[in-house]
Coordinates of C-alpha atoms and ligand atoms in Angstrom, one line a residue:
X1 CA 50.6 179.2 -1.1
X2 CA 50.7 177.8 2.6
X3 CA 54.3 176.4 3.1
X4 CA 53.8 175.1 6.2
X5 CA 55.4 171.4 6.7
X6 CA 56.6 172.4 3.2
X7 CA 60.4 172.4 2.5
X8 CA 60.3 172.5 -1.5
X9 CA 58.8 173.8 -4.0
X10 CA 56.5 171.4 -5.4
X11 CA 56.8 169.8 -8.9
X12 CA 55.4 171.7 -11.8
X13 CA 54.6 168.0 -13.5
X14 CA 52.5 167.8 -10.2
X15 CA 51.2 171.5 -10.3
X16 CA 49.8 170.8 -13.7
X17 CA 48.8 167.0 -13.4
X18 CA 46.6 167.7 -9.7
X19 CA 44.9 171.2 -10.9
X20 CA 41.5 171.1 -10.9
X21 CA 40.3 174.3 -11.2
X22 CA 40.3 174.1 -15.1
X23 CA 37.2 172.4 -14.4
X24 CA 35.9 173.2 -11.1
X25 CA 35.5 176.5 -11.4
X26 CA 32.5 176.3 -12.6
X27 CA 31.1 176.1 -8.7
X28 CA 32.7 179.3 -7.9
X29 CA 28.8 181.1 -7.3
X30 CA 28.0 178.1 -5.4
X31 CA 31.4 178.3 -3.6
X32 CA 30.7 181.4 -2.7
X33 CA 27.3 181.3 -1.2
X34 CA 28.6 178.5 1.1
X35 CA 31.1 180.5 2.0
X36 CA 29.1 183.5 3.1
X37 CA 27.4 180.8 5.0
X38 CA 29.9 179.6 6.9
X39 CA 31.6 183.0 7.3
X40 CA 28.0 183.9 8.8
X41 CA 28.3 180.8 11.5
X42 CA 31.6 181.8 12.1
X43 CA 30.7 185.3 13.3
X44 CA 27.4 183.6 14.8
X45 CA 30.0 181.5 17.5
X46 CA 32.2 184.9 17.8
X47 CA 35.0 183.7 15.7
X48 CA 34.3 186.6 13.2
X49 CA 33.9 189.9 14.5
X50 CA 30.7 191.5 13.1
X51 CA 33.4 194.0 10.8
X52 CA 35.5 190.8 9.6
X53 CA 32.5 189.0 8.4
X54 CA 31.6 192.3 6.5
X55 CA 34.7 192.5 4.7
X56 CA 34.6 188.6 4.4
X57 CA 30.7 188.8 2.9
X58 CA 31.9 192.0 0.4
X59 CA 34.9 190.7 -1.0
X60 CA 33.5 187.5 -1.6
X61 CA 30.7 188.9 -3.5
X62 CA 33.2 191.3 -5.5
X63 CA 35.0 188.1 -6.3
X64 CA 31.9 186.5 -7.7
X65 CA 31.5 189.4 -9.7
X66 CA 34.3 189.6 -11.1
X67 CA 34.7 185.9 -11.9
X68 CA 30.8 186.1 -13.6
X69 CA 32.6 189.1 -15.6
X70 CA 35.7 187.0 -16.7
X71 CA 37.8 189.0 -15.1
X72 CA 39.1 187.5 -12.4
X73 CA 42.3 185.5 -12.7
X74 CA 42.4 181.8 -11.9
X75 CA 45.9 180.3 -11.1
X76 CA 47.0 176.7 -12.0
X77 CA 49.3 176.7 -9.1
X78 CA 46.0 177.3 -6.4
X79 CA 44.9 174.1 -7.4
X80 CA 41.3 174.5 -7.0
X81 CA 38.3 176.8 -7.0
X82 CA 38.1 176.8 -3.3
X83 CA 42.1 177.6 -3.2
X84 CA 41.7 180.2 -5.7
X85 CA 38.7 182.2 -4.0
X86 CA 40.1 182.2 -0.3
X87 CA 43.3 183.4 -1.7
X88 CA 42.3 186.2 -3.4
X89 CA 40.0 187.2 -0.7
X90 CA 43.0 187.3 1.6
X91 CA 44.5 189.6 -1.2
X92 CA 41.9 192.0 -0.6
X93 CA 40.6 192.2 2.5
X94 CA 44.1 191.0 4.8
X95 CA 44.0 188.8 7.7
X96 CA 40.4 188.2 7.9
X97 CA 40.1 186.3 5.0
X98 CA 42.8 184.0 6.7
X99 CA 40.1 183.4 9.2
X100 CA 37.6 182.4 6.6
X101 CA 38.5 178.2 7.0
X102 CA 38.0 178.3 10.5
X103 CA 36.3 174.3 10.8
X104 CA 36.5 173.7 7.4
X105 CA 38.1 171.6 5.5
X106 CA 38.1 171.3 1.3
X107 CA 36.7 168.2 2.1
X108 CA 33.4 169.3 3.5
X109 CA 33.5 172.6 1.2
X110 CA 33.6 170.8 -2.3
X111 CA 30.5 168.1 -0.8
X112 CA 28.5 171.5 -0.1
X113 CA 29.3 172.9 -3.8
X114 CA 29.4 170.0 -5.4
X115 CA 25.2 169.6 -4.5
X116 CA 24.3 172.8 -4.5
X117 CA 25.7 173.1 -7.7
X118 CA 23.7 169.7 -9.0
X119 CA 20.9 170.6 -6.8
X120 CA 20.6 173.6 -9.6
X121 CA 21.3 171.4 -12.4
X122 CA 18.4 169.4 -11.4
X123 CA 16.0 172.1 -11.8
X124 CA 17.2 173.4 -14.8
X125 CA 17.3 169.8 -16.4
X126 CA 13.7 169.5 -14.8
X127 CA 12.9 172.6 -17.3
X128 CA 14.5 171.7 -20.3
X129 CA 12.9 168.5 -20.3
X130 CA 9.4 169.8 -19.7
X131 CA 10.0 172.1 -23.0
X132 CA 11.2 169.5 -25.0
X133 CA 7.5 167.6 -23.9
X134 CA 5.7 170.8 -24.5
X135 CA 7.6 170.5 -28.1
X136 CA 6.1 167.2 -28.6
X137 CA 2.8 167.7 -27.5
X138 CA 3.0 171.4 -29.9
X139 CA 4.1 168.3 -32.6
X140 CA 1.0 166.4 -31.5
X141 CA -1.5 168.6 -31.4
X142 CA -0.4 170.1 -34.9
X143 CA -1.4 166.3 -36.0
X144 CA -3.9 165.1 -34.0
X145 CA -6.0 163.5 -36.3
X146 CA -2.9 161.9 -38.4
X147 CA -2.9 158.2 -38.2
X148 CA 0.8 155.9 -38.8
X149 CA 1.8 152.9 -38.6
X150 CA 2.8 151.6 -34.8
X151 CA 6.0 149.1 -35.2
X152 CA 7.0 146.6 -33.0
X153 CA 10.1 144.4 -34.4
X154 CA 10.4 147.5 -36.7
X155 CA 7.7 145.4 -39.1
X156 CA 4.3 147.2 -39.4
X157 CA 2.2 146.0 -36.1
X158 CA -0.9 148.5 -35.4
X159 CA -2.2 151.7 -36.9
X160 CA -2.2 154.1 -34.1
X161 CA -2.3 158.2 -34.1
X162 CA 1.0 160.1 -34.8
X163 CA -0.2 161.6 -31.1
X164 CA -0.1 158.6 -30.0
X165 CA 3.4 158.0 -30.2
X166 CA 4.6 161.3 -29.6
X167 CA 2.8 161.4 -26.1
X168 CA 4.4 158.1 -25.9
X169 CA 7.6 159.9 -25.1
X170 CA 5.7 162.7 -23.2
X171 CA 5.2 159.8 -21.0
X172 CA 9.0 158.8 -20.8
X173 CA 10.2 162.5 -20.3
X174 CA 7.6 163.0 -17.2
X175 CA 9.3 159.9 -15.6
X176 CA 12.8 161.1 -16.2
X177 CA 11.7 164.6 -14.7
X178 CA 10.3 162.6 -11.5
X179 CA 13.7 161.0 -11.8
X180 CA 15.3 164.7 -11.2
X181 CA 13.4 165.6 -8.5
X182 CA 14.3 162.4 -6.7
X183 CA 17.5 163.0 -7.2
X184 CA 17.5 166.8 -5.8
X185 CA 16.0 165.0 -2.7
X186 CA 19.4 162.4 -1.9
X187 CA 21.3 166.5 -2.5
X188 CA 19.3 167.8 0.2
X189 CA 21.9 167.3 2.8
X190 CA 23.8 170.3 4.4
X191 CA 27.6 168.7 4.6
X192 CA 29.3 171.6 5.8
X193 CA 30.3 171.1 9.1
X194 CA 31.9 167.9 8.9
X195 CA 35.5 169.2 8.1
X196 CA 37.9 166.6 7.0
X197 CA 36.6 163.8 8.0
X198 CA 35.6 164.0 12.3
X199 CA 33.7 167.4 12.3
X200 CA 35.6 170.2 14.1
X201 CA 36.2 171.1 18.0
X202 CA 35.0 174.7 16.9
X203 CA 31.4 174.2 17.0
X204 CA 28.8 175.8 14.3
X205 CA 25.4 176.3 14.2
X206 CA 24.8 173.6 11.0
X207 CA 21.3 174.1 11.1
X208 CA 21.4 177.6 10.6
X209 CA 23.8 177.3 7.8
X210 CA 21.4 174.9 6.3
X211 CA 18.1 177.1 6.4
X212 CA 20.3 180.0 5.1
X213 CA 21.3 177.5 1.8
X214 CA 18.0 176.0 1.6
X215 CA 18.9 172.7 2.3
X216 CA 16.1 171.0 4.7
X217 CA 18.6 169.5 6.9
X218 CA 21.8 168.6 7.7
X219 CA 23.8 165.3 7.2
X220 CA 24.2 163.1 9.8
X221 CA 27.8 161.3 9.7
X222 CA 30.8 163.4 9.0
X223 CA 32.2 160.4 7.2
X224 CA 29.6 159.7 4.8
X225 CA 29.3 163.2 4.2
X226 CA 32.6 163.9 3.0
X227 CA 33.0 160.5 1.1
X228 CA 30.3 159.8 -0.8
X229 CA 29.5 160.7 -4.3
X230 CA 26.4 158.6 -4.7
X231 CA 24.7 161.8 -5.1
X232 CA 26.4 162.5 -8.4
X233 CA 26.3 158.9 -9.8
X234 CA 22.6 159.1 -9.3
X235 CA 22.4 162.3 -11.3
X236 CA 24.2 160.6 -13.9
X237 CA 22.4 157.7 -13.6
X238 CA 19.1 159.6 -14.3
X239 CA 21.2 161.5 -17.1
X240 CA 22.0 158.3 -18.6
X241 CA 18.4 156.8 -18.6
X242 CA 17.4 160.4 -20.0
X243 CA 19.5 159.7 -23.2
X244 CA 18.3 156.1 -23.4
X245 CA 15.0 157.7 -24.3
X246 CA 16.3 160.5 -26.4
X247 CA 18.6 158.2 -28.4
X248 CA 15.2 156.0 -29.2
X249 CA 13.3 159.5 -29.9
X250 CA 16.1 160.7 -32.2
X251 CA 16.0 156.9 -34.0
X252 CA 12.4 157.1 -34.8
X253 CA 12.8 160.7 -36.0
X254 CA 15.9 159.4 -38.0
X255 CA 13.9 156.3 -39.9
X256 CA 10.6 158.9 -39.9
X257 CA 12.6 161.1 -42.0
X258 CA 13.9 158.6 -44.1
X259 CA 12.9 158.4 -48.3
X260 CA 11.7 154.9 -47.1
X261 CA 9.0 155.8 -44.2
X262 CA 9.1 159.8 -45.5
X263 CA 6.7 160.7 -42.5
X264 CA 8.7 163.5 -41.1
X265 CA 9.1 166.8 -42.7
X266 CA 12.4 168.0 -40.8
X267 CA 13.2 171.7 -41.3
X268 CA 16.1 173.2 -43.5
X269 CA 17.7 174.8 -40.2
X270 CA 17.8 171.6 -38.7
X271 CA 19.2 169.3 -41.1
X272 CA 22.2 169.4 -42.9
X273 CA 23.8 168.8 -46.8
X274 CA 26.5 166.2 -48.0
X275 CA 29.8 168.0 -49.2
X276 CA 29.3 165.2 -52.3
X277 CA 26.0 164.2 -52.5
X278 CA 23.6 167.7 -53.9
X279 CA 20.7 165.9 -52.7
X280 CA 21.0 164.7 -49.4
X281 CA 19.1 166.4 -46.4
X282 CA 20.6 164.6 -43.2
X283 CA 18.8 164.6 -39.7
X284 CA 21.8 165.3 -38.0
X285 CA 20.7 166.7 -34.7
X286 CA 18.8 163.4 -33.9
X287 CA 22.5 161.4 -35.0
X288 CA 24.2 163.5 -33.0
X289 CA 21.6 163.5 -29.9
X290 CA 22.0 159.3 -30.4
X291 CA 25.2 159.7 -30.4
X292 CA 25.8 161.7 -27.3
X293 CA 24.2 159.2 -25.5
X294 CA 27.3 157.4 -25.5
X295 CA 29.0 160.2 -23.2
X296 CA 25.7 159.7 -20.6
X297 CA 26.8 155.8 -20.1
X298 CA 30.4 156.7 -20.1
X299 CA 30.1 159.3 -17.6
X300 CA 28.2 157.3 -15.2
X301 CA 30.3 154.2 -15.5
X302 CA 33.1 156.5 -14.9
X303 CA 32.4 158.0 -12.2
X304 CA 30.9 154.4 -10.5
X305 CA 34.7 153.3 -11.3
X306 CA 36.4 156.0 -10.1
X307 CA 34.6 155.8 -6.7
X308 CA 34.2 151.7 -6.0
X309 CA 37.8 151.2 -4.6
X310 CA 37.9 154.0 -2.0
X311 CA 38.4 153.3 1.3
X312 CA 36.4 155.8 3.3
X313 CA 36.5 158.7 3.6
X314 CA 38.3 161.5 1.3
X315 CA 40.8 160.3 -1.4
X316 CA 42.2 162.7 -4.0
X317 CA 40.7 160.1 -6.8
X318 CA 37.5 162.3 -6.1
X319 CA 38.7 165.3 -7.9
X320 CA 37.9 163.2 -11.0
X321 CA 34.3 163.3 -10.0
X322 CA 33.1 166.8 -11.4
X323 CA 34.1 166.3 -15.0
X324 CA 32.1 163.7 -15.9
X325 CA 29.1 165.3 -14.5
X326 CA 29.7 168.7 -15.8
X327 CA 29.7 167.5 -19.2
X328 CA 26.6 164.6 -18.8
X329 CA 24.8 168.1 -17.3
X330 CA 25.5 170.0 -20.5
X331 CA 25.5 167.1 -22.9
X332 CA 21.9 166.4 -21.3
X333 CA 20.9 170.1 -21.6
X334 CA 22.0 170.9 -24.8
X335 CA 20.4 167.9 -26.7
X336 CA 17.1 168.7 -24.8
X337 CA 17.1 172.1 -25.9
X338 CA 18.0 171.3 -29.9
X339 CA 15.8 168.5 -30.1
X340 CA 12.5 170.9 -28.8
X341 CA 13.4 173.7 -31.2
X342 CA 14.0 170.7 -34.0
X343 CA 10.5 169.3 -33.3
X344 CA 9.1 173.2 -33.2
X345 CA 9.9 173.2 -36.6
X346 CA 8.8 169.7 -37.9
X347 CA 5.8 168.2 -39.5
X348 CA 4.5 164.8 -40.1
X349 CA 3.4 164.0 -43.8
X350 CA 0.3 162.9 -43.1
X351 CA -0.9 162.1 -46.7
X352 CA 2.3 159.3 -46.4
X353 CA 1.6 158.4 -43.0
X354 CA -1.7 157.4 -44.1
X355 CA -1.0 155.0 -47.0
X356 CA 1.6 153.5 -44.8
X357 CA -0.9 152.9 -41.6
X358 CA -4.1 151.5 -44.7
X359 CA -2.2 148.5 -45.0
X360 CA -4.9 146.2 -44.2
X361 CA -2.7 143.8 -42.4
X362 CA -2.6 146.4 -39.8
X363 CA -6.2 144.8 -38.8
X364 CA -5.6 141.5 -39.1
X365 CA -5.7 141.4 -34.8
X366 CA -8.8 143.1 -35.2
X367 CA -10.3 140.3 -37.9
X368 CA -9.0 138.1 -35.6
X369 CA -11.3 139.7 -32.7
X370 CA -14.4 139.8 -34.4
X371 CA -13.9 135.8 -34.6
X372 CA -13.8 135.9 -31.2
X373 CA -16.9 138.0 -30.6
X374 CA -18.7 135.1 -32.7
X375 CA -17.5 132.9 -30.3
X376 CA -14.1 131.1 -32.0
X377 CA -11.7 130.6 -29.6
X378 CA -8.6 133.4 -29.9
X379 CA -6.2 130.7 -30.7
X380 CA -8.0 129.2 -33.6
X381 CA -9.1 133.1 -34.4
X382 CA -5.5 133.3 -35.2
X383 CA -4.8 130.3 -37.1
X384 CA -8.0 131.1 -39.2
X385 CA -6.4 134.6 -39.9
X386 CA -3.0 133.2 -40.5
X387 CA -4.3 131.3 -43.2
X388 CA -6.7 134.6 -44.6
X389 CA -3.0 136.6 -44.5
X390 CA -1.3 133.3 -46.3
X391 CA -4.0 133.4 -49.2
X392 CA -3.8 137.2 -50.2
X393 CA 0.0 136.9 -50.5
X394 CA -0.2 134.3 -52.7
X395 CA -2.7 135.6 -54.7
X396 CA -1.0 139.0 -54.4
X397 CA -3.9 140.6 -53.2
X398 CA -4.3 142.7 -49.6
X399 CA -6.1 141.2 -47.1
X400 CA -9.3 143.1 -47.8
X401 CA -9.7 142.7 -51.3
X402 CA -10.3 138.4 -51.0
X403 CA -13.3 137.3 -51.7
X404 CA -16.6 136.8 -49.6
X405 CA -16.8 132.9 -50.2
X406 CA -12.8 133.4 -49.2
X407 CA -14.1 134.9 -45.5
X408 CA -17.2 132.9 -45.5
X409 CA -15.3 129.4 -46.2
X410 CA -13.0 130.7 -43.3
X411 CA -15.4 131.1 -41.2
X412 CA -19.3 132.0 -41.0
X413 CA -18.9 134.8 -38.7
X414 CA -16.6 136.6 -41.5
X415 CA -20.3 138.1 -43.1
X416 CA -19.8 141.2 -46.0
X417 CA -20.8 143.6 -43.1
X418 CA -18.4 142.3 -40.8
X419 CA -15.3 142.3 -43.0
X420 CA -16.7 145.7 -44.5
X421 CA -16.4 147.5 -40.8
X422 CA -13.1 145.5 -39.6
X423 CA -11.2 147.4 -42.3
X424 CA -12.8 150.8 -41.8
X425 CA -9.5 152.3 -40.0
X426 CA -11.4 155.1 -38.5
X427 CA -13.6 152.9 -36.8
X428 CA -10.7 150.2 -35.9
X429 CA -9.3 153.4 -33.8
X430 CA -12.4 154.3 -32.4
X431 CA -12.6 151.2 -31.3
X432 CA -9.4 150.9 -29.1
X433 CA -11.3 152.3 -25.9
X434 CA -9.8 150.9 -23.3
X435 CA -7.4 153.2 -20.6
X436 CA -4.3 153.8 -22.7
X437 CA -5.4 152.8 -26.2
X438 CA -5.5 155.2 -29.0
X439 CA -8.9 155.9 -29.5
X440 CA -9.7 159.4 -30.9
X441 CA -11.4 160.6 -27.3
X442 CA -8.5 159.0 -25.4
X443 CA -6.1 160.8 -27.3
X444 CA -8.4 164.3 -27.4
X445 CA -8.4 163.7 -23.5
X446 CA -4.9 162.8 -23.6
X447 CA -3.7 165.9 -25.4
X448 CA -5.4 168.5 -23.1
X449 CA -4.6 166.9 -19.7
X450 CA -0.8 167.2 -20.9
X451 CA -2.0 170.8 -21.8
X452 CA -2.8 171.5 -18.3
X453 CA -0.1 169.1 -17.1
X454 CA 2.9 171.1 -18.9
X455 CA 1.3 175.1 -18.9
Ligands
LIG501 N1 39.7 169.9 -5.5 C1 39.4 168.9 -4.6 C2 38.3 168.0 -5.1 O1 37.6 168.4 -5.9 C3 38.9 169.6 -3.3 C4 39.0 168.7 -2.1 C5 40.5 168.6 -1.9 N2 40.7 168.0 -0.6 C6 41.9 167.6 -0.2 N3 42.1 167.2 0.9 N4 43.0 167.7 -1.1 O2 38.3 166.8 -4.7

């Protein structure tokens, strides 16, 4: 639209390969806010008259409107969000809108919009993560005497409460949150202000501009500001570690729901049928939310690649930048959101859960400690259990059901009352008391403070 140096038209290939207002459009609120900013500063150093910043503040908000109500057009051949909006404010309002650029470049424009807008996505991140652990803990507490099998190798290891686990990824999901905020903190940088690359001759009150878009300061190095993106490859970074612990989530809930574990009762909305198969009943939303997981690593990887060759400061290679992110932001969103309303309509089997967790090699480590409280040496505890485990295989017995002279010629501390109370599963829970251990009061404690923790 601005000829300028311009003798030709440019190419239509180029027009359609350099667009990025397809995507970017998406910052236009943002876009806009920092505009009225910097329309604000602009009348603030008498650049705008008090009338021109009017018109400037009005048809930008019109605009906004009318963009939120889909009826504003976008145009390929404006490039970009920013091109598009100070366009069609020039439309409007005439030659003040022309003014509207004054010491600012795209360059310092798209580094405001780009963290305001991820500033944003943080916090609504931050929330659908805290549902999806209020989901959980509704999961929990449904269950909060159920007992399961704990796996380590995938092979039966512990019994531990169904609670247990689930706060298990309560725990992850609190990190990941932390991981959000820390994130909004790198964003909390005021850009604008730094124009191309060097600032601007036309000097701005920054700070002001800041305060007025929340941010709690301003950057400090025109250069940095405009050519970094590490803001954005953290985000995705913390995206990326997000789905790490959704994709192990959606396994367990996958093999939970399985004919061979058959813990988890899934709901009929949330799982789907084979077009063959009249019996199947597929977990779906936890393939899927594995699957997805896949576009959080690509994303970030992209967007590491896309920026480790730039020289500083600006390069048009940045464009590529909001893409991946927009789509990690919704990929994230979207599979926290499902994945809550899934688990809002689950429940474990606990009658299954319960034959699977009575397995009385589950307490072999606990037979193993009571050796040690009589004084036998943990190592030799072990070999002497090892041996008890080899015996009941190959008399196809379990573990409990050997004979006393078995546990006595073992060892003297095995005595009936003894061996009696090491199997008692109840009592093997109660007795995991230590900070962090799944003892019924740890996980009764456990369960309200997340109670208070996520109201
Ligand atoms: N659409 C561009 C981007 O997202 C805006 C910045 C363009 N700056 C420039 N000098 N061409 O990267």
């Amino acid at each position: 639209m601005w000829k300028g140096r311009f003798q030709e038209e440019q190419s239509d290939l180029l027009k359609t390969y350099g667009e990025s207002v397809s995507i970017d459009w998406q910052l236009f609120k943002h876009d806009i806010r920092g505009s009225i900013a910097h329309a604000r500063a602009l009348k603030n150093a008498g650049i705008l008259t008090e009338v021109e910043f009017a018109s400037i503040e009005a048809g930008l908000i019109e605009i906004g409107k009318e963009i939120e109500s889909g009826t504003f057009e976008f145009s390929f051949e404006l490039e970009d969000v920013h091109m598009n909006i100070e366009a069609a404010l020039t439309n409007r309002i005439g030659p003040a809108g022309a003014k509207l650029h004054t010491a600012r470049s795209r360059n310092d424009q798209v580094a405001l919009d780009f963290r305001l807008y991820l500033r944003d996505a943080c916090e609504t991140l931050g929330n659908a993560a805290k549902s999806l652990q209020r989901s959980l803990l509704g999961l929990a507490s449904r269950h909060s005497e159920a007992i399961i099998p704990g796996y380590t190798h995938l092979q039966r290891a512990q019994p531990v409460f169904f609670a247990h686990h689930l706060l298990a990824y309560i725990e992850m999901l609190d990190r990941d949150r932390g991981r959000l905020a820390d994130a909004a903190k790198r964003m909390d940088s005021m850009p604008l202000g730094s124009g191309a690359i060097a600032g601007s001759t036309i000097t701005l009150d920054r700070e002001a501009v800041a305060r007025e878009l929340g941010f709690s300061k301003v950057t400090t190095n025109s250069m940095d500001a405009v050519a970094d993106r590490d803001f954005a490859c953290e985000l995705l970074s913390v995206l990326a570690i997000l789905g790490m612990h959704l994709s192990r989530l959606s396994e367990d809930t996958i093999l939970w729901a399985s004919a061979e574990f058959g813990f988890l009762n899934l709901s009929d909305r949330h799982t789907t049928g084979s077009s063959l198969m009249p019996q199947k009943k597929n977990p779906d939303i936890a393939e899927l939310a594995r699957g997805k997981t896949g576009r959080l690593y690509g994303n970030l990887i992209s967007l590491l690649t896309v920026m480790k060759g730039l020289p500083l400061t600006y390069n048009r290679d940045m464009q590529e930048d909001k893409e991946p992110v927009f789509d990690s932001i919704k990929t994230a969103t979207d599979t926290l959101v499902i994945l809550a309303e899934m688990f809002d309509g689950s429940s474990l089997r606990e009658d299954r859960a319960l034959e699977a967790a009575s397995d009385p090699l589950l307490l072999a480590t606990d037979l193993a400690d009571r050796l040690v409280e009589g004084g036998v040496p943990f190592r030799k505890a072990h070999e002497i259990v090892g041996a008890l485990v080899a015996l009941a295989q190959q008399r196809g017995t379990p573990l409990n059901e050997l004979t006393q002279a078995d546990f006595s010629a073992a060892s003297t501390v095995l005595t009936p009352d003894i061996v009696a109370s090491t199997f008692d599963l109840r009592l093997a829970l109660t007795a995991r008391r230590t900070t962090g251990a799944p003892s019924p009061k740890n996980i009764a404690t456990e369960i309200t403070r997340w109670e208070l923790t996520l109201q």
